[in-house]
Coordinates of N, CA and C in Angstrom, one line a residue:
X1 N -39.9 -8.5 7.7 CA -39.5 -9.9 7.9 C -38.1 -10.1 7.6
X2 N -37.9 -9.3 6.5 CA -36.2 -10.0 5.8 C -35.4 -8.9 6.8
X3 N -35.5 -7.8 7.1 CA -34.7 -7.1 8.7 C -34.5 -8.2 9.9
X4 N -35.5 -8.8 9.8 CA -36.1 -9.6 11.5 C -34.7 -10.8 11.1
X5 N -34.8 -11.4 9.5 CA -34.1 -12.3 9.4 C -32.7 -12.2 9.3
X6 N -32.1 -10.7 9.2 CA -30.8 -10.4 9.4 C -30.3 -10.2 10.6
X7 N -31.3 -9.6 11.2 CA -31.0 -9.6 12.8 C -30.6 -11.1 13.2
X8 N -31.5 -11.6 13.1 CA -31.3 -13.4 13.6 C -29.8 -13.9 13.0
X9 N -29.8 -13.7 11.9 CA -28.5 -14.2 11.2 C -27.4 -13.2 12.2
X10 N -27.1 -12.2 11.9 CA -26.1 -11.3 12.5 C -25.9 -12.1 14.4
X11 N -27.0 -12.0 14.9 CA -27.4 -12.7 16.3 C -26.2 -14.3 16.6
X12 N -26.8 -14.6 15.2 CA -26.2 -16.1 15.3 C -24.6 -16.1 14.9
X13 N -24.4 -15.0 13.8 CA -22.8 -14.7 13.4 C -22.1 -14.5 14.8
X14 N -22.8 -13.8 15.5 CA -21.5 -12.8 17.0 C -21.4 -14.4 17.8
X15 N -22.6 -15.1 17.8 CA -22.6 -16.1 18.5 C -21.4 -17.6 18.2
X16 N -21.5 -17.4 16.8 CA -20.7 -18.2 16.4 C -18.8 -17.9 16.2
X17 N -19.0 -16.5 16.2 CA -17.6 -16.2 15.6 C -17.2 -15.9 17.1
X18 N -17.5 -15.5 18.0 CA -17.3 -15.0 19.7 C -18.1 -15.7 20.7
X19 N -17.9 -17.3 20.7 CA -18.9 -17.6 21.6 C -18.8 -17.0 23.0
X20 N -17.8 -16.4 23.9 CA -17.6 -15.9 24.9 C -18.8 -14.8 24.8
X21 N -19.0 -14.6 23.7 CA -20.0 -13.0 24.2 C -21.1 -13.2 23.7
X22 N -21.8 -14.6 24.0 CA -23.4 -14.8 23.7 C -24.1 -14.1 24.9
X23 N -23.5 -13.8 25.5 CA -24.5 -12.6 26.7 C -24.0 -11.7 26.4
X24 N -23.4 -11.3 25.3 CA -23.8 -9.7 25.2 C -25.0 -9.6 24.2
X25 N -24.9 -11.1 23.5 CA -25.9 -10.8 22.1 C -27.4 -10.4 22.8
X26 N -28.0 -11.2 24.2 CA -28.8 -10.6 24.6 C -28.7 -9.2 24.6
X27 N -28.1 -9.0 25.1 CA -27.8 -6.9 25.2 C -27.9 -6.3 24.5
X28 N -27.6 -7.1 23.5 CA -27.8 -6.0 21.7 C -28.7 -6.2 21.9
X29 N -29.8 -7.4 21.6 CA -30.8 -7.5 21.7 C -32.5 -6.9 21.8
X30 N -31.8 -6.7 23.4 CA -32.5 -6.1 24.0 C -32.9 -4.7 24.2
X31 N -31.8 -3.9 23.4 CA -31.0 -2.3 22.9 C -32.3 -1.7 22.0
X32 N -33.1 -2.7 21.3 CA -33.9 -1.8 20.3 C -34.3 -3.2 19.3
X33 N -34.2 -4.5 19.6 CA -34.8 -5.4 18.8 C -33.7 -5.3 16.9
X34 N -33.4 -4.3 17.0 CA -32.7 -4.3 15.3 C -31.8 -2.8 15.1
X35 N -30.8 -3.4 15.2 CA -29.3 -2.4 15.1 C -29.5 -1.8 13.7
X36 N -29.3 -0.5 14.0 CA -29.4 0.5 12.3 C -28.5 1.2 12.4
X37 N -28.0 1.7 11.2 CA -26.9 2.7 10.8 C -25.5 2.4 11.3
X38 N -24.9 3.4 12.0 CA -23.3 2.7 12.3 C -23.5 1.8 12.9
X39 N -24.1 2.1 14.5 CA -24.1 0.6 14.9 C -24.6 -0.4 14.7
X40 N -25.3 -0.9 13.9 CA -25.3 -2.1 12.8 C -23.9 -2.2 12.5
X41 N -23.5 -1.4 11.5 CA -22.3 -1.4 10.4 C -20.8 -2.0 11.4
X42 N -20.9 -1.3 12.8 CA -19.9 -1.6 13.6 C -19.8 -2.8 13.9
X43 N -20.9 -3.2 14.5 CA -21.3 -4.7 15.1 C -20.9 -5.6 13.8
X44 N -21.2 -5.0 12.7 CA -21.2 -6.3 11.4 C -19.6 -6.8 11.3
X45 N -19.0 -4.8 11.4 CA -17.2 -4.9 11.2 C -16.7 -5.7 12.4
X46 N -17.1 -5.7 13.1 CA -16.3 -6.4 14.4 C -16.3 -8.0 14.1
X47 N -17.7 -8.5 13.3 CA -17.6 -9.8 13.1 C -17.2 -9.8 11.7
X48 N -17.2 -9.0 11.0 CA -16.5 -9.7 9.7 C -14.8 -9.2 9.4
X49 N -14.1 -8.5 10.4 CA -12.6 -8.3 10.9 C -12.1 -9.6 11.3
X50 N -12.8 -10.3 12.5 CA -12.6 -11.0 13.6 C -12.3 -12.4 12.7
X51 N -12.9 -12.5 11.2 CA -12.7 -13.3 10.6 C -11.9 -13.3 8.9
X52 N -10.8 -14.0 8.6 CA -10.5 -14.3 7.4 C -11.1 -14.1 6.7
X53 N -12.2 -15.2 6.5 CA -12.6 -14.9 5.3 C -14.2 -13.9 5.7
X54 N -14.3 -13.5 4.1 CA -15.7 -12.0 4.1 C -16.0 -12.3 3.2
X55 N -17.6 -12.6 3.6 CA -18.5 -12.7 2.6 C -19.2 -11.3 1.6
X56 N -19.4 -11.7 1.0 CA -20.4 -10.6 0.3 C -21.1 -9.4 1.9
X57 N -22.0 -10.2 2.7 CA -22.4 -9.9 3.4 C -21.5 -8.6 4.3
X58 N -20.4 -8.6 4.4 CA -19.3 -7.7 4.9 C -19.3 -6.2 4.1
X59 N -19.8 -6.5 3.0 CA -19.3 -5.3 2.3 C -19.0 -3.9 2.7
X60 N -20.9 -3.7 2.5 CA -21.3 -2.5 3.5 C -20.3 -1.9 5.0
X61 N -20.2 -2.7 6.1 CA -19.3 -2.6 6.9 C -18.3 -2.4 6.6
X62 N -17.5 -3.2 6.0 CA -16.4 -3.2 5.9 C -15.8 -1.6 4.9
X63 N -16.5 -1.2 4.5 CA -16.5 -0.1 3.2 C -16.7 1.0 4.0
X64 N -17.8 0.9 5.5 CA -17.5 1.9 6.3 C -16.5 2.0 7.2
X65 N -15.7 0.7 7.5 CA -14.6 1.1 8.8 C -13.9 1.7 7.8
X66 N -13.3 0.9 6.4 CA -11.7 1.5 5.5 C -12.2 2.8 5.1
X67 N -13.6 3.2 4.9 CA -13.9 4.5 4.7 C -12.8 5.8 5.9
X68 N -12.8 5.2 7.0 CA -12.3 6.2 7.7 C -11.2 6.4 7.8
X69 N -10.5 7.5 7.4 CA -8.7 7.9 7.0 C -8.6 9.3 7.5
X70 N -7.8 9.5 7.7 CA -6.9 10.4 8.8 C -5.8 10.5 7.7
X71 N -5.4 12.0 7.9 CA -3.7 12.4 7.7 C -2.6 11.4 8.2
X72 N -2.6 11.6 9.0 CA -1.8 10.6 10.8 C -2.5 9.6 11.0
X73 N -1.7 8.3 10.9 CA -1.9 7.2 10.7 C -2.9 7.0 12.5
X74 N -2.1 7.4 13.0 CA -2.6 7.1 14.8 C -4.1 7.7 14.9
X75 N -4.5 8.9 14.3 CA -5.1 9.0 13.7 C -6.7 8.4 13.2
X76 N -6.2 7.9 12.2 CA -7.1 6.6 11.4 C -7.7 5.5 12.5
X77 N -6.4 5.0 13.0 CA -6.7 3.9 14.3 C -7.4 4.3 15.2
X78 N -7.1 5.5 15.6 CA -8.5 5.8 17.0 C -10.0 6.5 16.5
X79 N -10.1 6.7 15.4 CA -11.2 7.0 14.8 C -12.0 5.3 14.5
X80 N -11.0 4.8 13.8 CA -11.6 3.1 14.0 C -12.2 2.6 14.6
X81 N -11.4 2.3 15.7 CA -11.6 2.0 16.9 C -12.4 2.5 17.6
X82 N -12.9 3.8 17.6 CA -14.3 4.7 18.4 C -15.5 3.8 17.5
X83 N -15.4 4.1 16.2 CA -16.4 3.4 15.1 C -16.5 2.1 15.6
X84 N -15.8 0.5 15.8 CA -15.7 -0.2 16.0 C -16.5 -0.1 17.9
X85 N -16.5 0.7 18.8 CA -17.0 0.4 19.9 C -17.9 1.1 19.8
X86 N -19.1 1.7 18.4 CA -19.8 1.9 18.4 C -21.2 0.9 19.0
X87 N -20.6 -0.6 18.4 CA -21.3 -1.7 18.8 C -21.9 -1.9 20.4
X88 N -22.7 -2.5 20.5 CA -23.2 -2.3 22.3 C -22.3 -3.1 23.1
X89 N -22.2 -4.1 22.1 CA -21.0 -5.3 22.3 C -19.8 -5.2 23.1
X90 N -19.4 -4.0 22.6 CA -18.2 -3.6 23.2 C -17.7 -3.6 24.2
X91 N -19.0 -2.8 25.3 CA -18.3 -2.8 26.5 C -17.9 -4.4 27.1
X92 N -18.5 -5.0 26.5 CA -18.5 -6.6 27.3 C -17.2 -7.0 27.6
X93 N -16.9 -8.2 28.7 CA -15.4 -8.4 29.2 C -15.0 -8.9 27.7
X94 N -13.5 -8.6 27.3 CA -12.7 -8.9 26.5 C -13.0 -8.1 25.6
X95 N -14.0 -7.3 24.9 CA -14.2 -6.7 23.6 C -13.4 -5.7 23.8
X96 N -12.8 -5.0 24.5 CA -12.0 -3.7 24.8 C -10.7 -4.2 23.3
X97 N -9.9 -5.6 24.2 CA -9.1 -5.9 23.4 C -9.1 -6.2 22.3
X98 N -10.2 -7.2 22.1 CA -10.3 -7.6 20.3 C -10.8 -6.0 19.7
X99 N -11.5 -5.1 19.6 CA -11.9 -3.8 19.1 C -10.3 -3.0 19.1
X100 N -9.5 -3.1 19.7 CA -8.0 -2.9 19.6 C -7.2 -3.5 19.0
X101 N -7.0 -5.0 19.1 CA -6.4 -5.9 18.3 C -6.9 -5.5 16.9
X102 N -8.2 -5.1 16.5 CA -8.6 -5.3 15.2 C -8.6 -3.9 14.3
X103 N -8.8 -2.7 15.4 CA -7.9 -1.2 14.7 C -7.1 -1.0 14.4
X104 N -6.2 -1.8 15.2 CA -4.6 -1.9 14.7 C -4.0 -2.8 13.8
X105 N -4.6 -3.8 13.5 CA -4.3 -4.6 12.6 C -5.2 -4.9 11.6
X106 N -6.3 -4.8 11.2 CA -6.9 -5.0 10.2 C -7.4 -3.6 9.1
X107 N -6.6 -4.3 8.0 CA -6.1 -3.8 6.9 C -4.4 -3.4 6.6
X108 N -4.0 -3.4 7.8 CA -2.3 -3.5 7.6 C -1.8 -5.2 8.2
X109 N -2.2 -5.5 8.1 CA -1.7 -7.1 8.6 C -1.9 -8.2 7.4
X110 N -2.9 -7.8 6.0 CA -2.6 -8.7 5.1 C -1.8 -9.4 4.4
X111 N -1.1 -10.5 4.0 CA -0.3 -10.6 3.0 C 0.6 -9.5 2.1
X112 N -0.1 -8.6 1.6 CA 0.4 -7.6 0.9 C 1.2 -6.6 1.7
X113 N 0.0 -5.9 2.5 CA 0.7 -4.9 3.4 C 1.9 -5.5 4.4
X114 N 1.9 -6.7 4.5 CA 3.0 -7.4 5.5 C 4.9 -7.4 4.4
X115 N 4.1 -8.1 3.3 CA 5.6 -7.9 2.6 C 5.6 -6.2 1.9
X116 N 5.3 -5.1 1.8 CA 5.8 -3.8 1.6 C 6.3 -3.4 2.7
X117 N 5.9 -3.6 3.9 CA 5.9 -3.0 5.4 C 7.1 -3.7 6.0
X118 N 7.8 -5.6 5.8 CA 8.6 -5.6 6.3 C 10.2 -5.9 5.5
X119 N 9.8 -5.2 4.7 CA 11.1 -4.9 3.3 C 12.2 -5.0 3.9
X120 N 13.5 -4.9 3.6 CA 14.7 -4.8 3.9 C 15.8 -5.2 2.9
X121 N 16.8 -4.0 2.4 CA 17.8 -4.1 2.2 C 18.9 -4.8 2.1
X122 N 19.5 -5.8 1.7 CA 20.9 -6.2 2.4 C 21.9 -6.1 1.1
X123 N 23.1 -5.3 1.6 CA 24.2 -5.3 0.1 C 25.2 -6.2 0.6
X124 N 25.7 -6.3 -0.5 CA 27.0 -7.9 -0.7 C 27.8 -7.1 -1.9
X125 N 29.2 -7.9 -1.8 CA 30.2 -7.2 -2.5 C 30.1 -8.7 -3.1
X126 N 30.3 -8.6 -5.0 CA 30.3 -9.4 -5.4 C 31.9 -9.4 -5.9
X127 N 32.5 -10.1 -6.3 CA 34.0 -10.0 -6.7 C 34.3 -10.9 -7.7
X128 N 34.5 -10.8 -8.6 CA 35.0 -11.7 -10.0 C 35.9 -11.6 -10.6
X129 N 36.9 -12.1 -11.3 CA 38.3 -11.7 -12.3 C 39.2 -13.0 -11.2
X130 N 40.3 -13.4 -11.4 CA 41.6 -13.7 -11.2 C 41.8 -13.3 -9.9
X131 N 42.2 -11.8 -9.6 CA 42.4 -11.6 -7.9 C 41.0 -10.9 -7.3
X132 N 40.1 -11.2 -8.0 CA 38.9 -10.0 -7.4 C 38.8 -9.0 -7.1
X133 N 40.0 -8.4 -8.3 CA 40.1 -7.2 -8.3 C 38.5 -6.4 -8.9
X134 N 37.7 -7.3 -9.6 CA 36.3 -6.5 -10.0 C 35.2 -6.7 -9.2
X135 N 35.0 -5.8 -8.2 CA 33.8 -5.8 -6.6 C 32.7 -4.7 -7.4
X136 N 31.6 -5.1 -7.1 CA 30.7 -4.5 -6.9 C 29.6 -5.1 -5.8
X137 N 28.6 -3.7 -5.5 CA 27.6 -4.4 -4.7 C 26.5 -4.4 -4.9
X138 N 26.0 -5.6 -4.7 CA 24.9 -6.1 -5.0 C 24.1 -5.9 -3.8
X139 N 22.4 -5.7 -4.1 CA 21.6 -4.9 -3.2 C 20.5 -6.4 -3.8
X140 N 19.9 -6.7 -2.5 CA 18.5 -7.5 -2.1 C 18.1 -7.1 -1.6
X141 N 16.5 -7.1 -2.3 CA 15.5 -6.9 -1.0 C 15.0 -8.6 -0.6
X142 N 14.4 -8.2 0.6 CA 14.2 -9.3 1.7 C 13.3 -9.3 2.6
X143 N 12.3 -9.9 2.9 CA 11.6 -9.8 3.8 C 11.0 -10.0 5.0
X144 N 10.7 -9.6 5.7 CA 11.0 -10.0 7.7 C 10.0 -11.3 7.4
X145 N 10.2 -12.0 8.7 CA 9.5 -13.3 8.6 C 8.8 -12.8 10.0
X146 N 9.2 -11.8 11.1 CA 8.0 -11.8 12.1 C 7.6 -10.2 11.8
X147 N 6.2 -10.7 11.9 CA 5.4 -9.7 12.2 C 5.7 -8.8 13.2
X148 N 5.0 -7.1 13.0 CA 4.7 -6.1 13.8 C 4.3 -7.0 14.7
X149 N 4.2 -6.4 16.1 CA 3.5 -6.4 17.2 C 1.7 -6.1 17.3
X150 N 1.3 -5.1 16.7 CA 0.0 -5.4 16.4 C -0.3 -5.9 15.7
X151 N 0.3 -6.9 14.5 CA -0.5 -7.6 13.9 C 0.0 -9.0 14.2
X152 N 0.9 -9.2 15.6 CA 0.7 -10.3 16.5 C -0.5 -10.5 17.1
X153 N -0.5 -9.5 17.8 CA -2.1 -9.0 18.9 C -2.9 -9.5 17.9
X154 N -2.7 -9.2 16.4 CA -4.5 -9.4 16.0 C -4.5 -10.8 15.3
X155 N -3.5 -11.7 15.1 CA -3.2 -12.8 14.6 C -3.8 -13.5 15.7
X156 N -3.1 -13.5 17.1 CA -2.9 -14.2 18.0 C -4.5 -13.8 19.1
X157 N -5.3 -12.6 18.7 CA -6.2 -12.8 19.9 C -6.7 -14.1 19.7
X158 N -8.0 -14.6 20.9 CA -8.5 -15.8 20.7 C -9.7 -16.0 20.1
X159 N -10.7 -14.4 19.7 CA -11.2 -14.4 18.8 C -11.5 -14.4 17.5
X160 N -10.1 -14.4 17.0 CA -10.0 -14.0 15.3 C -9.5 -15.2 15.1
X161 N -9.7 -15.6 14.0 CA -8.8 -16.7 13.1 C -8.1 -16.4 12.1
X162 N -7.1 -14.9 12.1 CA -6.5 -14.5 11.3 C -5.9 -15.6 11.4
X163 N -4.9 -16.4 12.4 CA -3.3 -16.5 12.3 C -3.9 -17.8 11.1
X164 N -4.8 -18.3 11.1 CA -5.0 -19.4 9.6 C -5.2 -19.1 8.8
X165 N -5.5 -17.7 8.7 CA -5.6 -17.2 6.7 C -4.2 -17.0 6.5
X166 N -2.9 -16.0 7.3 CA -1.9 -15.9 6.7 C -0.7 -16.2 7.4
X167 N 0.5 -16.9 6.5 CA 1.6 -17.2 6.9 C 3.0 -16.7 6.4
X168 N 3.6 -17.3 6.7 CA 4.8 -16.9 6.2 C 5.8 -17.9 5.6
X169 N 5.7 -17.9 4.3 CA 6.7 -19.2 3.5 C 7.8 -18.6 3.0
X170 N 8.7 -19.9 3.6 CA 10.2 -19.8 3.2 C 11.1 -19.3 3.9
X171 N 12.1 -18.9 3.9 CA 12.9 -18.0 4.7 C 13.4 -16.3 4.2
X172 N 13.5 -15.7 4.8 CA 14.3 -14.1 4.6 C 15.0 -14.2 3.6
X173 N 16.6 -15.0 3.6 CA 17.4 -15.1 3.1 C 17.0 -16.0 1.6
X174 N 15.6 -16.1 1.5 CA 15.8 -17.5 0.1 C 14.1 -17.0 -0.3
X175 N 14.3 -15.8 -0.3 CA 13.2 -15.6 -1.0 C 11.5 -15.3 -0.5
X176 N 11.7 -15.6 0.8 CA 10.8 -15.7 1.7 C 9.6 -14.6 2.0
X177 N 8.3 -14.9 2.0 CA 6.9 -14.1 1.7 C 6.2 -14.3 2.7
X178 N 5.2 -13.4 3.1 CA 3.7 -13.6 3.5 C 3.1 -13.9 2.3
X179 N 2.3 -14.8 2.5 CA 1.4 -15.3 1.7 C -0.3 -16.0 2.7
X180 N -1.4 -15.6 1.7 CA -2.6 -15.9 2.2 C -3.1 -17.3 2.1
X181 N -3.8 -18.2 3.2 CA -3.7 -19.4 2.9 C -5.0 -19.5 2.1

């Protein structure tokens, strides 16, 4: 009974977080009545990526996509991404893209990994004394205010509601951050 009740719940999550793909949820459905092992775990990641916030309920999944790591970053991503189209879901119109939007960007697209990743440098000659005869240079770090390109794709698909968990405050030059809302 409490399996039957997860299924129902999971059923109603894909429905709620992807309403475009309530006819695939028949599909899953219909696949074996109750998704076990990875493809469970895939189906779960796909809906708890697709969203900001993660409940308790994510764990499991979620512990198995970041489980998967590669030497080579590219790598990592298409191992994901196979694991993520584990789901039956997948083939369905548009899943191609969100299961790509969300290999590529989720877990490098957070707040954190956004400001390590878009770091930068800038040096200035400071000058002080009478004729400024005393220069040194001074080094800032600073950080990009636009995002990578995949973690546009995964901000911007029409499935995820990342672009409302994280933004970007302030500017480059004045201190400026990703930060989670």
């Amino acid at each position: 009974m409490k399996a039957k009740i997860k299924t129902l719940f999971a059923a109603a999550a894909v429905a709620a977080v992807l309403p475009v793909q309530a006819a695939a949820l028949d599909k899953v459905q219909d696949l074996g009545k109750e998704l076990t092992g990875d493809t469970r775990l895939a189906c779960e990641a796909v809906l708890c990526l697709s969203s900001g916030t993660r409940p308790g309920e994510c764990a499991p999944s979620l512990r198995r996509y970041f489980s998967i790591h590669h030497k080579k970053l590219g790598d990592t991503i298409r191992a994901r991404f196979n694991f993520l189209k584990m789901c039956p879901a997948s083939g369905e119109d548009g899943m191609s893209d969100l299961i790509g939007a969300l290999a590529n960007g989720a877990g490098r697209c957070d707040a954190e990994s956004l400001n390590r990743q878009l770091r930068y440098v800038v040096e200035t000659y400071k000058c002080t004394g009478y004729h400024g005869d005393n220069c040194r240079i001074e080094k800032e770090v600073r950080i990009r205010d636009t995002p990578p390109s995949y973690c546009r794709a995964y901000f911007d698909h029409p499935w995820t509601d990342m672009n409302e968990h994280i933004r970007y405050q302030g500017t480059p030059d004045n201190g400026g951050r990703w930060v989670g809302r």
